């Protein structure tokens, strides 16, 4: 009986061990299947091993359990040792697969991150290599389809060929003895100097095409060509000179009268300030950045007063005004209505002088211009107010008055107001147009010497025409919004544009304060337009009608 009991017990124990072994193998098979299915998100092997607690393993912190299992295996050596050996091999195989799978995932992630890093680097290099100014001028808003120009839409025309003759008309000039180039101009543009090609490119709608290489040639030649003649320009309140170059081109010179960062005295009236040479240069660049192209090309230059003015001038009235200051600087003052005296001289350091040179427009005998009094002209009085300053509905009267009652004249004037407000120019009493084009043409933005006088405060009265009339071109508004974005920030593109001027190597043409104030004033303009849109319906003059406006959104 005792032997039978022991046999039954041994049989039961073997049966239990067999079942236990089968259960363990089944669990291991399920575990392997789950590992293969989730290999992409498998955690590290250490966490896997710590989360598993199969019999026969010795995870960290489970030594007590391991000790009890080892004592259990000593009482059933053969079955359990075989189980432990099989499990150890199985576990090692699984861990190896898991680790390999994890390493593959890690390598893929590293490769992916490396590719993303390289792509980001390339993009950043592409962005950094492409300047904001280039990006701005590449934007669709600055590359709108040009209007079809008829023959009468050009300001100047070349004379036609002789009827029935083979000989071509030529313009031959030979003043080589006076230092001028020998000119042999034909109908071919290749024979024309840059200033003549620029003049021939003036049309009804713009003073120049921004992409016209002649404009860059004109500025480069004004900055570098030898000066052959210097005479004082008649009229005007302050000193200006007309400079002539060997290729028969001419430029209007305005001298440096005060330091660039000097603000206008707050006790002075707007008509009492000196004109600034750097204001003329900056106004040309700002007008171009805004997409107007209505200011003749302007460039800065360092000249020698002795060799490039005094020694070559044929103006006897001018030559009599030269003198040497107490500190040894060569000075002159010319003759004009204001600021032309020994108390307000133009002085070199000791003979070198900073100036602005603006390309002259075609002669009035070829292209007459009409001068228009601005409806928002100031009173130029210390006591009187202008009509627009007393009547908030003043624009209603202007809208009924020719030429503002039809065409684009009113929004043309608003463009000029926006330009003046950005550069704080209060001296816009008149503007000019080319007579040939009548009322249907652009406005010339001339004489900007009193701009950029103050940066600490803005002059809200300059913006009164926009607030009273509540009219603006769609293209102008969209460009202003574009320039308010960080990628095209107005102050940044202006800084970059001005860096192309030769005088920038001497000192910044506009101070940091003058540049940063452009962004502040731009916000003021956009806020004024927003207020108009809230209270009026007919605010936008749609000059983009017929175009897909979505193409020009930013």
Coordinates of C-alpha atoms in Angstrom, one line a residue:
X1 CA 0.0 0.0 0.0
X2 CA 2.9 2.3 0.9
X3 CA 4.6 1.7 -2.4
X4 CA 1.4 2.3 -4.3
X5 CA 0.9 5.6 -2.5
X6 CA 4.4 6.7 -3.3
X7 CA 3.9 5.7 -6.9
X8 CA 0.7 7.6 -7.2
X9 CA 2.3 10.7 -5.6
X10 CA 5.3 10.5 -8.0
X11 CA 2.9 10.1 -10.9
X12 CA 0.9 13.2 -9.7
X13 CA 4.0 15.2 -9.3
X14 CA 5.3 14.4 -12.8
X15 CA 1.9 15.2 -14.2
X16 CA 1.9 18.6 -12.4
X17 CA 5.4 19.3 -13.6
X18 CA 4.5 18.4 -17.2
X19 CA 1.5 20.7 -17.1
X20 CA 3.5 23.5 -15.6
X21 CA 6.2 23.1 -18.4
X22 CA 3.5 23.2 -21.1
X23 CA 2.0 26.3 -19.6
X24 CA 5.4 28.0 -19.4
X25 CA 6.1 27.2 -23.1
X26 CA 2.7 28.5 -24.1
X27 CA 3.4 31.8 -22.2
X28 CA 6.8 32.1 -23.9
X29 CA 5.2 31.6 -27.3
X30 CA 2.6 34.3 -26.7
X31 CA 5.3 36.6 -25.4
X32 CA 7.4 36.1 -28.6
X33 CA 4.4 36.8 -30.8
X34 CA 3.6 40.1 -28.9
X35 CA 7.3 41.1 -29.3
X36 CA 7.3 40.6 -33.0
X37 CA 4.0 42.5 -33.4
X38 CA 5.2 45.6 -31.4
X39 CA 8.8 45.8 -32.4
X40 CA 8.4 49.4 -33.7
X41 CA 7.4 50.7 -30.3
X42 CA 9.3 48.2 -28.1
X43 CA 10.8 49.8 -24.9
X44 CA 14.4 49.3 -24.0
X45 CA 15.5 45.8 -23.0
X46 CA 16.1 46.8 -19.4
X47 CA 12.5 48.0 -18.9
X48 CA 11.3 44.8 -20.7
X49 CA 13.3 42.5 -18.4
X50 CA 12.3 44.4 -15.3
X51 CA 8.6 44.2 -16.3
X52 CA 8.8 40.4 -16.8
X53 CA 8.9 38.1 -13.8
X54 CA 8.9 34.5 -15.1
X55 CA 10.0 31.7 -12.8
X56 CA 13.7 31.0 -13.2
X57 CA 14.7 34.6 -14.0
X58 CA 16.5 36.9 -11.6
X59 CA 15.3 40.4 -12.2
X60 CA 16.8 43.3 -10.2
X61 CA 15.3 43.5 -6.7
X62 CA 13.8 40.0 -6.8
X63 CA 16.6 38.1 -5.1
X64 CA 14.3 36.6 -2.4
X65 CA 12.0 35.2 -5.1
X66 CA 15.0 33.8 -6.9
X67 CA 16.3 32.1 -3.8
X68 CA 12.9 30.3 -3.2
X69 CA 12.9 29.2 -6.8
X70 CA 16.4 27.8 -6.6
X71 CA 15.5 25.9 -3.5
X72 CA 12.4 24.5 -5.3
X73 CA 14.5 23.4 -8.2
X74 CA 16.8 21.5 -5.9
X75 CA 13.9 19.2 -4.9
X76 CA 13.0 18.6 -8.6
X77 CA 16.4 18.8 -10.3
X78 CA 15.8 17.2 -13.6
X79 CA 12.6 18.7 -14.9
X80 CA 13.2 22.2 -13.5
X81 CA 16.8 22.4 -14.6
X82 CA 15.8 21.5 -18.1
X83 CA 13.0 24.1 -18.0
X84 CA 15.4 26.7 -16.7
X85 CA 17.9 25.9 -19.4
X86 CA 15.3 26.1 -22.2
X87 CA 13.9 29.3 -20.8
X88 CA 17.4 30.9 -20.4
X89 CA 18.1 30.2 -24.1
X90 CA 14.7 31.4 -25.1
X91 CA 15.0 34.5 -23.0
X92 CA 18.5 35.3 -24.3
X93 CA 17.2 34.8 -27.9
X94 CA 14.2 37.1 -27.2
X95 CA 16.4 39.7 -25.6
X96 CA 18.7 39.6 -28.6
X97 CA 15.9 40.1 -31.0
X98 CA 14.4 42.9 -29.0
X99 CA 17.7 44.7 -28.7
X100 CA 18.3 44.2 -32.4
X101 CA 14.9 45.5 -33.2
X102 CA 15.4 48.5 -30.9
X103 CA 18.7 49.3 -32.5
X104 CA 17.2 49.2 -35.9
X105 CA 14.5 51.6 -34.8
X106 CA 17.1 53.9 -33.2
X107 CA 19.1 53.9 -36.4
X108 CA 16.1 54.8 -38.4
X109 CA 15.2 57.6 -36.0
X110 CA 18.7 58.9 -36.1
X111 CA 18.7 58.8 -39.9
X112 CA 15.4 60.6 -40.0
X113 CA 16.5 63.3 -37.6
X114 CA 19.8 63.7 -39.6
X115 CA 17.8 64.1 -42.8
X116 CA 15.5 66.6 -41.2
X117 CA 18.4 68.5 -39.7
X118 CA 20.1 68.7 -43.1
X119 CA 16.9 69.9 -44.8
X120 CA 16.4 72.5 -42.1
X121 CA 20.0 73.7 -42.6
X122 CA 19.5 73.9 -46.3
X123 CA 16.3 75.9 -46.0
X124 CA 17.8 78.2 -43.4
X125 CA 20.8 78.7 -45.7
X126 CA 18.5 79.4 -48.6
X127 CA 16.5 81.9 -46.6
X128 CA 19.6 83.6 -45.2
X129 CA 21.3 83.7 -48.6
X130 CA 18.3 85.4 -50.1
X131 CA 17.9 88.9 -48.7
X132 CA 14.7 90.4 -47.5
X133 CA 15.0 93.1 -50.2
X134 CA 15.4 90.5 -52.9
X135 CA 12.4 88.5 -51.5
X136 CA 10.3 91.7 -51.5
X137 CA 11.1 92.6 -55.1
X138 CA 10.4 89.0 -56.1
X139 CA 6.9 89.0 -54.5
X140 CA 4.0 89.1 -57.0
X141 CA 2.9 92.5 -55.7
X142 CA 6.1 94.0 -57.0
X143 CA 5.8 92.2 -60.4
X144 CA 2.3 93.0 -61.5
X145 CA 1.5 92.8 -65.2
X146 CA 2.4 96.1 -66.8
X147 CA -0.2 98.1 -68.6
X148 CA -0.1 98.0 -72.4
X149 CA 1.5 101.2 -73.5
X150 CA 0.5 103.0 -76.6
X151 CA 2.7 105.4 -78.6
X152 CA 1.3 108.4 -76.8
X153 CA 2.0 106.8 -73.4
X154 CA 5.8 107.5 -73.7
X155 CA 7.1 110.9 -72.6
X156 CA 9.8 111.2 -75.3
X157 CA 10.0 109.7 -78.8
X158 CA 12.9 109.4 -81.2
X159 CA 12.6 111.1 -84.5
X160 CA 11.4 108.8 -87.2
X161 CA 13.6 107.7 -90.1
X162 CA 13.8 109.8 -93.2
X163 CA 11.0 108.9 -95.6
X164 CA 12.4 107.4 -98.8
X165 CA 15.9 107.6 -97.5
X166 CA 18.3 105.0 -96.3
X167 CA 20.3 107.3 -94.1
X168 CA 19.5 107.2 -90.4
X169 CA 19.2 110.3 -88.3
X170 CA 22.1 110.8 -86.0
X171 CA 23.0 113.2 -83.1
X172 CA 26.7 114.0 -83.3
X173 CA 28.3 116.0 -80.5
X174 CA 32.1 116.7 -80.3
X175 CA 33.0 118.8 -77.4
X176 CA 36.1 116.8 -76.5
X177 CA 38.0 120.0 -75.8
X178 CA 35.7 120.8 -72.9
X179 CA 36.1 117.3 -71.4
X180 CA 32.8 115.9 -72.7
X181 CA 32.6 112.5 -74.4
X182 CA 32.3 112.3 -78.2
X183 CA 28.6 111.4 -78.8
X184 CA 27.4 109.6 -81.9
X185 CA 23.8 108.7 -81.0
X186 CA 21.5 106.9 -83.4
X187 CA 18.1 105.2 -82.9
X188 CA 19.9 102.2 -81.4
X189 CA 19.7 102.2 -77.6
X190 CA 23.2 100.8 -77.5
X191 CA 24.5 104.2 -78.6
X192 CA 22.7 106.1 -75.9
X193 CA 24.2 107.1 -72.5
X194 CA 22.4 105.7 -69.4
X195 CA 20.6 108.9 -68.5
X196 CA 19.1 109.2 -72.0
X197 CA 17.8 105.6 -71.9
X198 CA 16.3 106.4 -68.5
X199 CA 14.6 109.5 -70.0
X200 CA 13.3 107.5 -72.9
X201 CA 11.8 104.9 -70.5
X202 CA 9.5 107.4 -68.7
X203 CA 5.9 106.6 -69.4
X204 CA 2.4 107.8 -68.4
X205 CA 2.3 105.4 -65.4
X206 CA 5.8 105.5 -63.9
X207 CA 9.0 107.4 -63.9
X208 CA 11.1 104.3 -64.3
X209 CA 10.8 100.6 -64.4
X210 CA 12.4 99.1 -61.3
X211 CA 14.0 96.4 -63.3
X212 CA 15.5 98.8 -65.9
X213 CA 19.3 98.5 -65.7
X214 CA 19.6 102.1 -66.9
X215 CA 18.6 103.3 -63.4
X216 CA 21.4 101.5 -61.7
X217 CA 23.8 102.8 -64.4
X218 CA 22.7 106.3 -63.8
X219 CA 23.3 106.2 -60.1
X220 CA 26.6 104.5 -60.6
X221 CA 27.8 107.1 -63.0
X222 CA 26.6 110.0 -60.9
X223 CA 28.6 108.6 -58.0
X224 CA 31.8 108.0 -60.0
X225 CA 32.0 110.1 -63.2
X226 CA 34.3 113.2 -63.4
X227 CA 32.4 116.4 -62.7
X228 CA 32.9 119.0 -65.5
X229 CA 30.8 121.9 -64.4
X230 CA 29.1 123.2 -61.2
X231 CA 26.6 126.1 -61.3
X232 CA 24.0 127.3 -58.8
X233 CA 20.4 126.4 -59.6
X234 CA 18.2 129.5 -59.7
X235 CA 15.1 129.8 -57.4
X236 CA 14.4 127.9 -54.3
X237 CA 14.9 128.7 -50.7
X238 CA 18.2 126.9 -50.1
X239 CA 21.4 126.3 -52.0
X240 CA 21.4 123.8 -54.8
X241 CA 23.9 123.2 -57.6
X242 CA 23.6 121.6 -61.0
X243 CA 26.5 119.3 -61.8
X244 CA 27.4 118.2 -65.4
X245 CA 29.2 115.0 -66.4
X246 CA 31.2 114.0 -69.5
X247 CA 28.3 112.0 -71.0
X248 CA 26.1 115.1 -71.0
X249 CA 24.2 113.9 -68.0
X250 CA 23.3 116.3 -65.2
X251 CA 22.4 116.0 -61.5
X252 CA 21.0 118.3 -58.8
X253 CA 23.4 118.6 -55.8
X254 CA 22.2 119.2 -52.3
X255 CA 25.0 119.6 -49.7
X256 CA 25.3 118.2 -46.2
X257 CA 24.2 121.0 -43.8
X258 CA 24.0 119.1 -40.5
X259 CA 24.8 115.8 -38.9
X260 CA 22.6 112.9 -40.0
X261 CA 21.3 112.0 -36.6
X262 CA 20.6 115.6 -35.6
X263 CA 16.8 116.1 -35.0
X264 CA 15.0 119.2 -36.0
X265 CA 14.7 121.7 -33.2
X266 CA 11.1 121.4 -31.8
X267 CA 11.0 125.2 -31.5
X268 CA 11.3 125.6 -35.3
X269 CA 8.4 125.7 -37.7
X270 CA 8.3 123.1 -40.5
X271 CA 9.4 125.7 -43.0
X272 CA 12.5 126.8 -41.0
X273 CA 14.6 123.6 -41.1
X274 CA 17.7 122.9 -43.2
X275 CA 17.3 120.5 -46.1
X276 CA 19.1 117.2 -45.6
X277 CA 21.2 115.5 -48.3
X278 CA 20.6 112.1 -46.7
X279 CA 16.8 112.7 -46.7
X280 CA 16.9 113.0 -50.5
X281 CA 18.8 109.7 -50.8
X282 CA 16.5 107.9 -48.3
X283 CA 13.4 109.2 -49.9
X284 CA 14.4 107.7 -53.2
X285 CA 14.9 104.3 -51.6
X286 CA 11.7 104.4 -49.6
X287 CA 9.7 105.4 -52.7
X288 CA 11.2 102.4 -54.5
X289 CA 10.6 100.0 -51.6
X290 CA 6.9 101.1 -51.5
X291 CA 6.6 100.2 -55.2
X292 CA 5.9 103.8 -56.4
X293 CA 8.9 104.6 -58.6
X294 CA 8.1 108.3 -58.7
X295 CA 11.3 109.9 -57.4
X296 CA 14.3 110.4 -59.8
X297 CA 17.3 108.3 -59.0
X298 CA 19.4 109.7 -56.2
X299 CA 22.9 108.7 -54.9
X300 CA 25.3 110.0 -52.3
X301 CA 28.9 111.1 -53.1
X302 CA 31.9 112.6 -51.4
X303 CA 33.3 115.5 -53.4
X304 CA 36.2 117.8 -53.1
X305 CA 35.0 121.4 -52.8
X306 CA 38.2 122.8 -54.3
X307 CA 38.6 120.6 -57.4
X308 CA 35.0 119.7 -58.1
X309 CA 33.2 123.0 -57.4
X310 CA 35.4 126.0 -57.0
X311 CA 38.0 125.3 -59.7
X312 CA 35.4 124.4 -62.4
X313 CA 32.5 126.7 -61.7
X314 CA 31.6 129.3 -64.3
X315 CA 29.1 130.9 -61.9
X316 CA 30.7 134.1 -60.8
X317 CA 28.0 134.7 -58.1
X318 CA 28.8 131.4 -56.6
X319 CA 32.6 131.7 -56.9
X320 CA 32.5 135.0 -54.8
X321 CA 31.1 133.2 -51.8
X322 CA 34.0 130.9 -51.0
X323 CA 36.0 131.4 -47.8
X324 CA 38.1 129.6 -45.2
X325 CA 36.6 129.1 -41.8
X326 CA 38.5 129.9 -38.6
X327 CA 39.4 126.2 -38.2
X328 CA 40.7 125.9 -41.8
X329 CA 37.7 124.3 -43.5
X330 CA 36.8 125.5 -47.0
X331 CA 33.2 126.9 -47.1
X332 CA 30.8 128.6 -49.4
X333 CA 27.1 129.8 -49.3
X334 CA 26.0 130.8 -52.7
X335 CA 22.9 133.0 -53.2
X336 CA 19.4 132.1 -52.3
X337 CA 16.3 133.3 -50.4
X338 CA 17.2 131.7 -47.1
X339 CA 20.3 130.2 -45.4
X340 CA 22.8 131.6 -48.0
X341 CA 25.1 133.7 -45.8
X342 CA 28.3 133.4 -43.9
X343 CA 26.2 132.6 -40.8
X344 CA 24.8 129.5 -42.6
X345 CA 27.7 128.3 -44.8
X346 CA 28.3 124.9 -46.4
X347 CA 31.7 123.7 -45.2
X348 CA 34.0 120.8 -46.0
X349 CA 36.2 118.7 -43.7
X350 CA 38.5 120.4 -44.6
X351 CA 37.6 120.3 -48.3
X352 CA 35.6 117.0 -48.5
X353 CA 31.9 117.4 -48.5
X354 CA 29.0 114.9 -48.4
X355 CA 26.3 115.6 -51.0
X356 CA 23.3 114.0 -52.7
X357 CA 23.0 113.9 -56.4
X358 CA 19.6 113.5 -58.0
X359 CA 19.3 112.7 -61.7
X360 CA 17.8 115.6 -63.6
X361 CA 14.5 115.1 -65.4
X362 CA 14.2 115.9 -69.2
X363 CA 14.6 119.5 -70.0
X364 CA 11.4 121.5 -69.8
X365 CA 11.7 122.4 -73.5
X366 CA 11.3 118.7 -74.3
X367 CA 8.9 117.7 -71.5
X368 CA 7.1 120.5 -69.9
X369 CA 5.7 119.9 -66.3
X370 CA 2.8 121.4 -64.6
X371 CA 2.9 122.4 -60.9
X372 CA -0.2 121.7 -58.8
X373 CA -0.9 123.3 -55.5
X374 CA -1.7 120.6 -53.0
X375 CA -5.3 120.8 -51.5
X376 CA -3.7 120.0 -48.1
X377 CA -1.1 122.7 -48.4
X378 CA -0.1 124.2 -45.1
X379 CA -0.6 127.9 -44.4
X380 CA 3.2 128.6 -44.0
X381 CA 2.1 131.0 -41.4
X382 CA 2.9 131.2 -37.7
X383 CA -0.6 132.1 -36.8
X384 CA -3.1 131.1 -39.5
X385 CA -4.6 127.7 -40.1
X386 CA -5.2 126.1 -43.5
X387 CA -8.8 125.3 -44.5
X388 CA -8.4 121.6 -44.1
X389 CA -7.2 122.1 -40.5
X390 CA -10.5 123.8 -39.6
X391 CA -13.0 121.7 -41.6
X392 CA -13.1 117.9 -40.9
X393 CA -15.3 117.4 -44.0
X394 CA -12.8 119.2 -46.2
X395 CA -12.3 116.2 -48.5
X396 CA -15.9 116.2 -49.6
X397 CA -15.2 119.5 -51.3
X398 CA -11.9 118.2 -52.8
X399 CA -13.7 115.1 -54.2
X400 CA -16.0 117.4 -56.2
X401 CA -13.1 119.5 -57.6
X402 CA -11.2 118.7 -60.8
X403 CA -9.0 116.8 -61.2
X404 CA -9.8 114.9 -58.0
X405 CA -13.4 114.2 -59.0
X406 CA -12.4 111.5 -61.6
X407 CA -9.6 109.2 -62.5
X408 CA -6.8 108.2 -60.0
X409 CA -5.7 111.7 -59.0
X410 CA -7.0 111.4 -55.4
X411 CA -5.5 108.0 -54.7
X412 CA -2.3 109.2 -56.4
X413 CA -2.2 112.0 -53.8
X414 CA -2.9 109.5 -51.0
X415 CA 0.1 107.5 -52.1
X416 CA 2.2 110.7 -51.7
X417 CA 0.7 111.3 -48.3
X418 CA 1.7 107.8 -47.1
X419 CA 5.2 108.4 -48.3
X420 CA 5.4 111.8 -46.6
X421 CA 4.0 110.4 -43.3
X422 CA 6.5 107.6 -43.2
X423 CA 9.4 110.0 -43.6
X424 CA 7.8 112.9 -41.7
X425 CA 7.9 115.4 -44.6
X426 CA 5.6 118.4 -43.8
X427 CA 6.9 120.5 -46.7
X428 CA 4.7 119.1 -49.5
X429 CA 3.0 122.4 -50.7
X430 CA 3.1 121.5 -54.5
X431 CA 3.5 118.5 -56.7
X432 CA 4.2 118.2 -60.4
X433 CA 3.0 116.1 -63.4
X434 CA 4.1 115.9 -67.0
X435 CA 1.9 118.1 -69.1
X436 CA 1.8 115.7 -72.0
X437 CA -0.2 113.2 -70.0
X438 CA -2.9 115.6 -68.8
X439 CA -4.7 114.5 -65.6
X440 CA -4.4 110.8 -66.3
X441 CA -0.8 110.1 -65.0
X442 CA 1.3 109.7 -61.8
X443 CA 2.6 112.4 -59.5
X444 CA 6.2 113.3 -59.3
X445 CA 7.5 113.0 -55.7
X446 CA 10.1 115.8 -55.9
X447 CA 12.0 117.9 -53.3
X448 CA 12.2 115.7 -50.2
X449 CA 15.0 117.5 -48.4
X450 CA 13.0 118.3 -45.3
X451 CA 12.1 114.7 -44.6
X452 CA 13.5 112.5 -41.8
X453 CA 13.9 115.5 -39.5
X454 CA 12.4 113.9 -36.4
X455 CA 12.2 110.4 -35.2
X456 CA 11.1 110.8 -31.6
X457 CA 7.6 112.0 -32.5
X458 CA 5.2 111.5 -35.5
X459 CA 3.3 114.3 -37.2
X460 CA -0.4 113.1 -37.4
X461 CA -1.4 116.1 -39.5
X462 CA 0.4 114.7 -42.5
X463 CA -2.0 111.8 -42.6
X464 CA -5.1 114.0 -42.5
X465 CA -5.9 113.5 -46.3
X466 CA -6.1 109.7 -45.8
X467 CA -8.3 110.1 -42.6
X468 CA -10.6 112.6 -44.2
X469 CA -11.0 111.0 -47.6
X470 CA -10.7 107.3 -46.6
X471 CA -9.5 106.2 -50.1
X472 CA -6.5 104.1 -50.9
X473 CA -5.3 101.8 -53.7
X474 CA -5.7 98.1 -53.2
X475 CA -2.1 97.5 -54.4
X476 CA -0.8 100.1 -52.0
X477 CA -2.6 98.7 -49.1
X478 CA -1.5 95.1 -49.9
X479 CA 2.1 96.3 -50.1
X480 CA 1.9 98.1 -46.8
X481 CA 0.5 95.0 -45.2
X482 CA 3.3 93.0 -46.7
X483 CA 5.9 95.4 -45.3
X484 CA 4.4 95.0 -41.9
X485 CA 5.3 91.2 -41.8
X486 CA 8.5 90.1 -40.1
X487 CA 9.8 88.5 -43.3
X488 CA 9.5 91.8 -45.2
X489 CA 9.8 94.3 -42.3
X490 CA 10.0 97.9 -43.7
X491 CA 12.9 99.0 -41.5
X492 CA 14.9 95.9 -42.5
X493 CA 14.4 96.3 -46.3
X494 CA 15.2 100.0 -46.0
X495 CA 18.4 99.3 -44.1
X496 CA 19.4 96.8 -46.8
X497 CA 18.4 99.1 -49.7
X498 CA 20.4 102.1 -48.2
X499 CA 23.5 99.9 -47.7
X500 CA 23.9 100.0 -51.5
X501 CA 24.6 103.7 -51.5
X502 CA 28.3 104.8 -51.5
X503 CA 27.9 107.1 -48.5
X504 CA 26.8 104.1 -46.3
X505 CA 30.5 103.2 -46.1
X506 CA 31.1 106.6 -44.3
X507 CA 28.2 106.3 -41.9
X508 CA 24.6 105.0 -41.9
X509 CA 22.4 107.2 -44.0
X510 CA 19.6 106.8 -41.5
X511 CA 20.1 106.3 -37.8
X512 CA 18.7 103.3 -36.0
X513 CA 15.9 105.5 -34.6
X514 CA 14.9 106.8 -38.0
X515 CA 14.7 103.2 -39.3
X516 CA 12.7 101.8 -36.4
X517 CA 10.2 104.6 -36.6
X518 CA 9.2 103.5 -40.1
X519 CA 7.6 100.4 -38.6
X520 CA 5.8 102.4 -36.0
X521 CA 4.4 104.8 -38.6
X522 CA 3.4 102.0 -40.9
X523 CA 1.2 100.6 -38.1
X524 CA -0.4 104.0 -37.7
X525 CA -1.2 104.0 -41.4
X526 CA -2.7 100.6 -41.4
X527 CA -4.8 101.5 -38.3
X528 CA -6.1 104.6 -40.1
X529 CA -7.2 102.4 -43.0
X530 CA -8.8 99.9 -40.7
X531 CA -10.8 102.7 -39.1
X532 CA -11.9 103.8 -42.5
X533 CA -13.0 100.3 -43.4
X534 CA -15.1 100.2 -40.2
X535 CA -17.0 103.4 -41.0
X536 CA -17.1 103.6 -44.8
X537 CA -17.9 101.3 -47.7
X538 CA -16.1 102.9 -50.7
X539 CA -12.5 102.9 -49.3
X540 CA -10.6 100.6 -51.6
X541 CA -9.8 101.8 -55.2
X542 CA -9.5 98.4 -56.9
X543 CA -6.5 98.9 -59.3
X544 CA -6.1 95.0 -59.3
X545 CA -9.5 94.5 -60.9
X546 CA -9.2 91.7 -63.5
X547 CA -6.3 90.0 -61.6
X548 CA -6.5 87.0 -59.3
X549 CA -6.1 88.8 -56.0
X550 CA -5.3 85.6 -54.2
X551 CA -2.1 85.4 -56.2
X552 CA -0.9 88.6 -54.5
X553 CA -1.9 87.7 -50.9
X554 CA 0.9 87.1 -48.5

